[in-house]
mmCIF file of C-alpha atoms in Angstrom:
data_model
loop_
_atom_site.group_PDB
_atom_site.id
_atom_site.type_symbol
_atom_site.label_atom_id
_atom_site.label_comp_id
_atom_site.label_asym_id
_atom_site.label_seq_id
_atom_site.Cartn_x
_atom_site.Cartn_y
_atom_site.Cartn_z
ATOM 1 C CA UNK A 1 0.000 0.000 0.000
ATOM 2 C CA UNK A 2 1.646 3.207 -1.170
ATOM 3 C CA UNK A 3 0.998 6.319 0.946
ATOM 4 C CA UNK A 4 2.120 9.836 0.089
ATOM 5 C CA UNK A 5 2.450 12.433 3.271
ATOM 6 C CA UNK A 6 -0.407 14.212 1.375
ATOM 7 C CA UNK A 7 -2.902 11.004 1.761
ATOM 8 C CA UNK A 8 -2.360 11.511 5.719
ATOM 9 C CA UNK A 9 -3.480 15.630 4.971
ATOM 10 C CA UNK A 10 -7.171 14.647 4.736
ATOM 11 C CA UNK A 11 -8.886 13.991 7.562
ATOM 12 C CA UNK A 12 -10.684 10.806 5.765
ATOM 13 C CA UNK A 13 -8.068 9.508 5.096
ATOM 14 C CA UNK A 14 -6.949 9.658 8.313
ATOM 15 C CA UNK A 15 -10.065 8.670 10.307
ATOM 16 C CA UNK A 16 -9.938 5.556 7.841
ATOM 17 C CA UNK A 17 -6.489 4.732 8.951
ATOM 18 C CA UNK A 18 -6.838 5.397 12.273
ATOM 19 C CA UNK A 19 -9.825 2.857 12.490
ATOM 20 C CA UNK A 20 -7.046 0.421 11.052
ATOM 21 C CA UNK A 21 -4.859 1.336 13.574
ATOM 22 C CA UNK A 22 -5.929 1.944 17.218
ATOM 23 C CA UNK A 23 -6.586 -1.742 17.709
ATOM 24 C CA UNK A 24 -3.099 -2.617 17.010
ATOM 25 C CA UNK A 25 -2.134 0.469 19.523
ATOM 26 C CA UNK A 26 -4.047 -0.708 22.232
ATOM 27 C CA UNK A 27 -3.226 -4.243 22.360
ATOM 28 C CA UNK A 28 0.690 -3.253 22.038
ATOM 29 C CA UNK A 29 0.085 -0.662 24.759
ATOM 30 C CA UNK A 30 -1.460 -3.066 27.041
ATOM 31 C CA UNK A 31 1.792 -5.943 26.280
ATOM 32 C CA UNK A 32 4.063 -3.007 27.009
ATOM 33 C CA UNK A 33 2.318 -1.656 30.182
ATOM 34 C CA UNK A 34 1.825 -5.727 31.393
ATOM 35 C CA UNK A 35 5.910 -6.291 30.723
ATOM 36 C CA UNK A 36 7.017 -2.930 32.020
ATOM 37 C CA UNK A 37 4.934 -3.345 35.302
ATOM 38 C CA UNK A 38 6.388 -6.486 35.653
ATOM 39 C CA UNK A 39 9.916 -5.251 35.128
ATOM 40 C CA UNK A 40 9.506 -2.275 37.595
ATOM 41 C CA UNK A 41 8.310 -4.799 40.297
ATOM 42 C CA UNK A 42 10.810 -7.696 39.293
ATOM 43 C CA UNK A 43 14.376 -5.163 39.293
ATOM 44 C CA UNK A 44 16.384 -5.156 42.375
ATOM 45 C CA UNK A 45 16.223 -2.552 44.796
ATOM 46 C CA UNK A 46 18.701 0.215 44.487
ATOM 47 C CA UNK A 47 21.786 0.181 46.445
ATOM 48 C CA UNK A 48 21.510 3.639 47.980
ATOM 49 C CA UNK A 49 17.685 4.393 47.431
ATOM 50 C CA UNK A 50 16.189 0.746 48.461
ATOM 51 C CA UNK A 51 12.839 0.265 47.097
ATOM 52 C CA UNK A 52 11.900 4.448 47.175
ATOM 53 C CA UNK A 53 14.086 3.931 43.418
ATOM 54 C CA UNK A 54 10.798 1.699 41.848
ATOM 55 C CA UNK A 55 9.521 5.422 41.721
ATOM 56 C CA UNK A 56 12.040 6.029 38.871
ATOM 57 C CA UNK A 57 9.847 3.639 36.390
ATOM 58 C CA UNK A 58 7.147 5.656 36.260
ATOM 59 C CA UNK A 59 8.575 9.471 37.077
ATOM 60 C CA UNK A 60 11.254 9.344 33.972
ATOM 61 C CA UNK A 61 9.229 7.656 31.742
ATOM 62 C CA UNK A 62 6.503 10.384 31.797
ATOM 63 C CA UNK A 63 8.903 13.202 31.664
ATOM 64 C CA UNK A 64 10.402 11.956 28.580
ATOM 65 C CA UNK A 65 6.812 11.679 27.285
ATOM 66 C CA UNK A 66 5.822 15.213 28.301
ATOM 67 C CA UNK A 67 8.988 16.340 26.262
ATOM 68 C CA UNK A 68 8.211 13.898 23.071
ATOM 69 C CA UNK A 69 4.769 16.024 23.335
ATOM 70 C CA UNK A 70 5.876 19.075 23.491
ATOM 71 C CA UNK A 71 8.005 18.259 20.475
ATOM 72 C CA UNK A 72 5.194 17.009 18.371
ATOM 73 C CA UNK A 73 2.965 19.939 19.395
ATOM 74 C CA UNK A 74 5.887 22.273 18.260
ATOM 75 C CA UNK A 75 6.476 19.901 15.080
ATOM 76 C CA UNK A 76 2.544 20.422 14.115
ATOM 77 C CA UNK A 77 2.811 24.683 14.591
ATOM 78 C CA UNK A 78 5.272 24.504 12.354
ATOM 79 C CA UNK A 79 3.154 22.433 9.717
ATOM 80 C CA UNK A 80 -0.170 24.522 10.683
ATOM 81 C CA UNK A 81 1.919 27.764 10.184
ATOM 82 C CA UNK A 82 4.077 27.334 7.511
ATOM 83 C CA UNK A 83 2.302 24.297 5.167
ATOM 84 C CA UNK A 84 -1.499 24.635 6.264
ATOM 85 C CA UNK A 85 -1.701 21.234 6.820
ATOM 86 C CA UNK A 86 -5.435 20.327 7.521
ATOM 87 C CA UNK A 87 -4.364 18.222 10.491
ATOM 88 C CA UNK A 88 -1.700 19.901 11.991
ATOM 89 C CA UNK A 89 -3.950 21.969 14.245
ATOM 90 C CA UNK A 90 -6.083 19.380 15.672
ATOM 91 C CA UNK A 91 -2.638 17.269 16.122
ATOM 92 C CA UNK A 92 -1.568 20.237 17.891
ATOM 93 C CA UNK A 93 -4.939 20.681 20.500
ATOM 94 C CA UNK A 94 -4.918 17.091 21.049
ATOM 95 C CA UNK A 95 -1.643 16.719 22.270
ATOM 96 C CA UNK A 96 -1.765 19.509 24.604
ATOM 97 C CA UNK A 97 -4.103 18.501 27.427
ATOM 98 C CA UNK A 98 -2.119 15.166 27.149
ATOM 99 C CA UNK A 99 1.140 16.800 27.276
ATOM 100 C CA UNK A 100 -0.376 18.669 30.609
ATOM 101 C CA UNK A 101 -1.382 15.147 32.181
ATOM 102 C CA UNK A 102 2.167 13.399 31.754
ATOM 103 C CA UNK A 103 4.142 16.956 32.973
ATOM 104 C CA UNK A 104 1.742 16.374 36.263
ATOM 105 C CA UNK A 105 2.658 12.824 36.666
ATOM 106 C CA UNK A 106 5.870 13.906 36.185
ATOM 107 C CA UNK A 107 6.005 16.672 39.003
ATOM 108 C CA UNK A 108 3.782 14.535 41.372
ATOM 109 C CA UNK A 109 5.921 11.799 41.112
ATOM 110 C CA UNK A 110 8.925 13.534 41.629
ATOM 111 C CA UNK A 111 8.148 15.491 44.524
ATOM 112 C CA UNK A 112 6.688 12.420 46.446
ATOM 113 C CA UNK A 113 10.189 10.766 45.253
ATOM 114 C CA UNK A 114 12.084 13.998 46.524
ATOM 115 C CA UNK A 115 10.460 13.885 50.073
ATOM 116 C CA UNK A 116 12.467 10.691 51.289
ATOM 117 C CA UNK A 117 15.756 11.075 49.167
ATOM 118 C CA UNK A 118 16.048 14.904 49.349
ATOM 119 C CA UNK A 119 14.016 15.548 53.035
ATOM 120 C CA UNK A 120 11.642 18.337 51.016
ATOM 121 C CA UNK A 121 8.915 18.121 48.229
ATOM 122 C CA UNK A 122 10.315 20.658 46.101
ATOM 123 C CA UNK A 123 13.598 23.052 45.656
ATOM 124 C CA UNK A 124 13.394 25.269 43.009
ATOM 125 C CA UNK A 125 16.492 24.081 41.062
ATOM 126 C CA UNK A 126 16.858 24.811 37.460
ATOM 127 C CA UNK A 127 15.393 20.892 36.656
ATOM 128 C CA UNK A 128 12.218 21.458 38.781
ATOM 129 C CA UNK A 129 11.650 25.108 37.545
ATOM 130 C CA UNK A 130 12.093 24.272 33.993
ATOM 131 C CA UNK A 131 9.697 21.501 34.044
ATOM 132 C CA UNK A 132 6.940 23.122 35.884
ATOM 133 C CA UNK A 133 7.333 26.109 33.637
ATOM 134 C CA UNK A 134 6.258 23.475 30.547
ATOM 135 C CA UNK A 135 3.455 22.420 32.847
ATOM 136 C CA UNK A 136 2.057 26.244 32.985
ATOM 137 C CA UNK A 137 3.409 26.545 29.294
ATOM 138 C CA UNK A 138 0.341 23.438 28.786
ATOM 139 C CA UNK A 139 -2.167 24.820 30.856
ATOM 140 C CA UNK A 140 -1.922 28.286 28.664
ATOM 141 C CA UNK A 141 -1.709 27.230 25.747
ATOM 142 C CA UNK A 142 -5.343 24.684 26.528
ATOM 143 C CA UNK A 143 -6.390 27.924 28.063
ATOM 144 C CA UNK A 144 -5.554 30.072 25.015
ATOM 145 C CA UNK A 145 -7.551 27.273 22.098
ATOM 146 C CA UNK A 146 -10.621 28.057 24.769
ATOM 147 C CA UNK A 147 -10.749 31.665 24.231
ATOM 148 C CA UNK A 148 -10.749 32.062 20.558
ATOM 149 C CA UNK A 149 -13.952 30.605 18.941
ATOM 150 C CA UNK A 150 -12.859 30.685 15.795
ATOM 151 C CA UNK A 151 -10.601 27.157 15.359
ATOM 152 C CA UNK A 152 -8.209 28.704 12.617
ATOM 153 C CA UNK A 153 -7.535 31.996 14.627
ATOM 154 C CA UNK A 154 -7.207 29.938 17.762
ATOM 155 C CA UNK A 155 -4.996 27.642 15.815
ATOM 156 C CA UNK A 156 -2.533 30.250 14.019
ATOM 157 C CA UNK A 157 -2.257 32.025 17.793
ATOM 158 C CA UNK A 158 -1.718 28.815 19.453
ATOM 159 C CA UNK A 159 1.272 27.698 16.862
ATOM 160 C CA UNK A 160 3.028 30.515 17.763
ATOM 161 C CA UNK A 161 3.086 30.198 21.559
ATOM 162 C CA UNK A 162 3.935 26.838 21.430
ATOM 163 C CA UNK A 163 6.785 27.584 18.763
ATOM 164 C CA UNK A 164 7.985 30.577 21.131
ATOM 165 C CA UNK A 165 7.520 28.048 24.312
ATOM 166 C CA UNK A 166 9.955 25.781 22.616
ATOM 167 C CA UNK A 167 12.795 26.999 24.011
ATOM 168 C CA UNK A 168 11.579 25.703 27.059
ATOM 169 C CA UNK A 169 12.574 22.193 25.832
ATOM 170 C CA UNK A 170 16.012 21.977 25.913
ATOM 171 C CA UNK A 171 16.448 24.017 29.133
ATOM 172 C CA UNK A 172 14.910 21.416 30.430
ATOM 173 C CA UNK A 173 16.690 18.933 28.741
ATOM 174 C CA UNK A 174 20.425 20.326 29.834
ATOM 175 C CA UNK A 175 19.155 22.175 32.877
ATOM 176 C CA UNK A 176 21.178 19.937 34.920
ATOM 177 C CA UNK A 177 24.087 20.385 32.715
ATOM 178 C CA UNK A 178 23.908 24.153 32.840
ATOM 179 C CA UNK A 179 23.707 24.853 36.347
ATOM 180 C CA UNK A 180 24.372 22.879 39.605
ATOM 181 C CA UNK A 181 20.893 21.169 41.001
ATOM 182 C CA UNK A 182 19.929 18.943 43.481
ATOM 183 C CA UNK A 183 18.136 16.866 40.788
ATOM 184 C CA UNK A 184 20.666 14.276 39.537
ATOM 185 C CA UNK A 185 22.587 14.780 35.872
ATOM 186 C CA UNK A 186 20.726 12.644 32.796
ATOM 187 C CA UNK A 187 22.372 9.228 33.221
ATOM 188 C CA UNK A 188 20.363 7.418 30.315
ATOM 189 C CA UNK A 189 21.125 9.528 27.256
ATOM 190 C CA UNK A 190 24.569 10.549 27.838
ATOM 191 C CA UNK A 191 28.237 10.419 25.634
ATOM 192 C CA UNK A 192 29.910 7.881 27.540
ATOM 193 C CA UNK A 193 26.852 5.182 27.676
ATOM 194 C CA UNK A 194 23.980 4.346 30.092
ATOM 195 C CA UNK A 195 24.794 4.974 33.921
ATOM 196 C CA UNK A 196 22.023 2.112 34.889
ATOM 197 C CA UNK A 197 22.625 -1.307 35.234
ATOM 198 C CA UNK A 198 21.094 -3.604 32.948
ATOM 199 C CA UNK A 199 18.694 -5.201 35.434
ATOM 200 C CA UNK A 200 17.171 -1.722 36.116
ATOM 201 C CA UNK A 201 17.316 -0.013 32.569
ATOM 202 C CA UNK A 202 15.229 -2.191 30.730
ATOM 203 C CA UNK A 203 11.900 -2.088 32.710
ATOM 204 C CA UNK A 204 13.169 1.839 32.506
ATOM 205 C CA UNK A 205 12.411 1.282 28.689
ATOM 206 C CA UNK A 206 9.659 -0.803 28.978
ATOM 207 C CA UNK A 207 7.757 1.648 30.979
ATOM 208 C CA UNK A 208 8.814 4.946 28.521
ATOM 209 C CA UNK A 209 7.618 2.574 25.152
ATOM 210 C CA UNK A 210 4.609 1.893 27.061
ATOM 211 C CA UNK A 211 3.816 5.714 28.648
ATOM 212 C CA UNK A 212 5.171 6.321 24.576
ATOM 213 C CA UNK A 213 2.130 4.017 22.910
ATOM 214 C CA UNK A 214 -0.378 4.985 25.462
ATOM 215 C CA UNK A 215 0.331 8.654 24.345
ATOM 216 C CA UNK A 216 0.209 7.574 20.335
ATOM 217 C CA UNK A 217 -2.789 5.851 20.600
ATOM 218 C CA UNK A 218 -4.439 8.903 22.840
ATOM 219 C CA UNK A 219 -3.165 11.367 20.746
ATOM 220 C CA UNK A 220 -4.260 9.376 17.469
ATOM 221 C CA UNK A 221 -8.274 9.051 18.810
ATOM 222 C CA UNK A 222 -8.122 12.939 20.214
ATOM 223 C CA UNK A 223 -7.296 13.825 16.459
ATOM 224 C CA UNK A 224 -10.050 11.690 16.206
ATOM 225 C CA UNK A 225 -12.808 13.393 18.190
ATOM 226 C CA UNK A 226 -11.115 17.192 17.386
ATOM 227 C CA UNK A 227 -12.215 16.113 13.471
ATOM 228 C CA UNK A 228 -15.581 15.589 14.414
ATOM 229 C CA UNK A 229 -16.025 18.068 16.778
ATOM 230 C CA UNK A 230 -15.028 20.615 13.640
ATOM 231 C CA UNK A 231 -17.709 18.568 11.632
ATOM 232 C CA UNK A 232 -20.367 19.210 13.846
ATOM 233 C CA UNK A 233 -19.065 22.743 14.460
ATOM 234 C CA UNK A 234 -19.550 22.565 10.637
ATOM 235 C CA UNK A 235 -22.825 21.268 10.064
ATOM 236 C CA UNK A 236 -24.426 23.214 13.183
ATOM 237 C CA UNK A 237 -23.695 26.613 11.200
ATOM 238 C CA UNK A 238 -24.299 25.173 7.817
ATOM 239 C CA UNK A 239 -27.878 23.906 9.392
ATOM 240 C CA UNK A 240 -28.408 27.336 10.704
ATOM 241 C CA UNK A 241 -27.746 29.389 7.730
ATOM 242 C CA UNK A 242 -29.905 26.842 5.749
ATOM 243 C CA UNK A 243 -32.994 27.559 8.024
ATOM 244 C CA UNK A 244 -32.202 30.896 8.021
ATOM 245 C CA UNK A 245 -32.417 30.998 4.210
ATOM 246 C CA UNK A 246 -35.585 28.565 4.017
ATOM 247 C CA UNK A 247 -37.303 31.208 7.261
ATOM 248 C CA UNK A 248 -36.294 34.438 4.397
ATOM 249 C CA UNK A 249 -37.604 32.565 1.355
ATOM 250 C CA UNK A 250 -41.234 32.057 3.040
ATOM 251 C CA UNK A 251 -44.057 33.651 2.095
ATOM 252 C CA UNK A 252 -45.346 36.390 5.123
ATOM 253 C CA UNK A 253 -48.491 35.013 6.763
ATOM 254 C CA UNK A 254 -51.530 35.724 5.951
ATOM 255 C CA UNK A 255 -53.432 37.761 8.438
ATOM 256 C CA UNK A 256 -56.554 35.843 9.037
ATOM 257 C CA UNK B 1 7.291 -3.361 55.770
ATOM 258 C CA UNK B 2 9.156 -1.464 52.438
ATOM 259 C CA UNK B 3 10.812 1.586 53.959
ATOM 260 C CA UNK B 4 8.969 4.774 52.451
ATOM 261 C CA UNK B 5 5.898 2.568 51.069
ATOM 262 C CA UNK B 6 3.876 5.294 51.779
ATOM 263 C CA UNK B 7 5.609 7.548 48.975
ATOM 264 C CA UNK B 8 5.734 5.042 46.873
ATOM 265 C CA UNK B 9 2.100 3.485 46.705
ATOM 266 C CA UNK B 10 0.850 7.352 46.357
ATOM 267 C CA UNK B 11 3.277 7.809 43.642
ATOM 268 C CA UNK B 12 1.662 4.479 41.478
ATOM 269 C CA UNK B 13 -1.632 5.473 43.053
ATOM 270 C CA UNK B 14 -1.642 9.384 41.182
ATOM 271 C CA UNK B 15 0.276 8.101 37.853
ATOM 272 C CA UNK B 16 -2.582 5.184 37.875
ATOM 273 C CA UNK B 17 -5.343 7.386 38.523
ATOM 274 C CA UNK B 18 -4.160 10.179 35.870
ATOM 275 C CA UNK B 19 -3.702 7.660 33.401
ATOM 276 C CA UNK B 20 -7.039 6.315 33.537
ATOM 277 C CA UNK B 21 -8.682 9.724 33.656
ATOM 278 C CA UNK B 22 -6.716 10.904 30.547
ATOM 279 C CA UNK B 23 -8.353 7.523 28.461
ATOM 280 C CA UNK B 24 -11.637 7.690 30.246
ATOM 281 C CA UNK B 25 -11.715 11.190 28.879
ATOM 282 C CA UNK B 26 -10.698 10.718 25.325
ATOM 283 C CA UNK B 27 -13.607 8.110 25.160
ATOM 284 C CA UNK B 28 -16.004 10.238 27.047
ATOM 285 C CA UNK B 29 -15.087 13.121 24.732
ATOM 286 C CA UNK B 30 -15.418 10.732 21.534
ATOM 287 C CA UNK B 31 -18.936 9.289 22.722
ATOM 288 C CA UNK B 32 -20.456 12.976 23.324
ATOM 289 C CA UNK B 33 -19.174 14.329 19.640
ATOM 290 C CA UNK B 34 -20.749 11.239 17.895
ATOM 291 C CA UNK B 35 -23.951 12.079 19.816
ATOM 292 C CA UNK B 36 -23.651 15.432 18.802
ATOM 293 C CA UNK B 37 -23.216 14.437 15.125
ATOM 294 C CA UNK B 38 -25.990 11.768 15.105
ATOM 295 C CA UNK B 39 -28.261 14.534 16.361
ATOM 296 C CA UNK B 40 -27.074 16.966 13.419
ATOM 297 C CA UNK B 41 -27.472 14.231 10.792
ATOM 298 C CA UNK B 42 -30.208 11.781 11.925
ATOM 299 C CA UNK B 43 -29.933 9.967 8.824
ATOM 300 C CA UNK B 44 -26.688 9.032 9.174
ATOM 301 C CA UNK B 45 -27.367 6.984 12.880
ATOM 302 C CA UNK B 46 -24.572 4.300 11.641
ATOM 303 C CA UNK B 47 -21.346 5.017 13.931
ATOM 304 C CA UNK B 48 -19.138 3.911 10.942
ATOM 305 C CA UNK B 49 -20.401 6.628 8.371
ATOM 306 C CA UNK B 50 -20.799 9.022 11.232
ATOM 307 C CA UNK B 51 -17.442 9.405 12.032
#
């Protein structure tokens, strides 16, 4: 089956392949969720941390995912603003509230891992800052797509906020490069190799493809219902202006 | 006892909860539009030309 990047521009298209595909999603979603679960409850305990460390399966994992969305979102204001593309602006408002819910597992899950490693909740270090700016970066952004009723307005204003709140992303990336934190350096992705033993790292990767599906597959079926919410949008004025025609093109009545 | 299982369960407890929220409302959202589009366009009441 030969598809073009055009094919994926219209929103048929799209729905059609999406029907294809979400089944696939889920089930693979559900395999990587059972075998990271397993992995996070079947690694040893860490050496220093003990068993708080099991919070590092599901904290990491969801950061990563909150960048990845940020990243698409700022991928698809790109496409809406430069190329037009019919789908880049519902790709864009479905990814936000989504982006918003894996930044707050994120920041939950640190601070309840902070209390018994660090003694506090929260510090505002560059690492902590920086990610709960790209939480408030979320919320107004979903607060911004509320206030303009008109979707292409909302969508062109929207693209550039998220473009400008970019440059949140690899602050938070190198944060802990950049300045000295209490939050630990990246010891996944680094130069020299993986700081994690084996044993540990892959339910670590396990739980990110998993949190990395579950996103897809959300993200794919929000598209999903953003299509036919515009639809009904759609219809509801085309319905409107019809009756409003049919009302004008009546005779006056008749007094009797 | 696990030392700090307190932490820990609330941790899996808020990422568990958040998680199911976030797909119970992406299938909440996608059964009200398909109402909404079924009331629009009565004729078309089949879910797999609605959509």
């Amino acid at each position: 089956m030969k598809l073009s990047v055009t094919a994926y521009s219209n929103p048929g298209n799209f729905l059609r392949i999406a029907a294809k595909l979400l089944p696939w999603l889920w089930g693979a979603t559900a395999f990587a969720f059972a075998l990271g679960l397993f992995g996070t409850f079947d690694a040893p305990p860490d050496y220093q941390q003990g068993e708080t460390a099991r919070i590092m399966y599901i904290h990491v994992p969801a950061a990563w995912t909150a960048m990845l969305a940020y990243t698409l979102m700022a991928t698809s204001a790109l496409g809406s603003l430069v190329w037009r593309h019919p789908l880049a602006d519902a790709a864009q408002k479905a990814a936000a509230p989504l982006g918003a819910a894996f930044t707050f597992i994120c920041l939950v899950t640190g601070a309840l891992w902070g209390k018994p490693m660090w003694g506090t909740y929260w510090v505002w270090d560059a690492r902590l800052t920086s990610v709960l700016v790209l939480f408030l970066i979320y919320l107004g952004l979903i607060a911004l797509w509320q206030t303009i009723e008109d979707p292409s307005r909302a969508g062109r204003a929207v693209s550039i906020m998220t473009l400008v709140g970019f440059i949140n992303i690899p602050i938070v990336k190198f944060s802990v490069d950049w300045w000295n934190t209490l939050h630990q350096p990246a010891s996944v992705f680094r130069m020299e190799g993986s700081a994690i033993a084996g044993s540990m790292l892959w339910p670590l990767i396990a739980m990110a493809l998993a949190y990395t599906l579950l996103f897809a597959t959300l993200h794919i079926m929000a598209i999903r219902n953003e299509i036919m919410r515009r639809r009904a949008r759609r219809l509801a004025i085309t319905l409107a202006a019809v009756g409003e025609s049919a009302m004008a093109s009546m005779p006056p009545a008749e007094a009797s | 006892m696990v030392q700090h299982g307190g932490v820990i369960m609330a941790a899996f407890l808020v990422t568990g909860i958040v998680l199911t929220g976030m797909i119970a409302a992406v299938f909440i959202d996608h059964r009200a539009q398909l109402r909404t589009l079924r009331r629009l366009l009565p004729e078309l009441s089949d879910r797999r030309r609605c959509v």
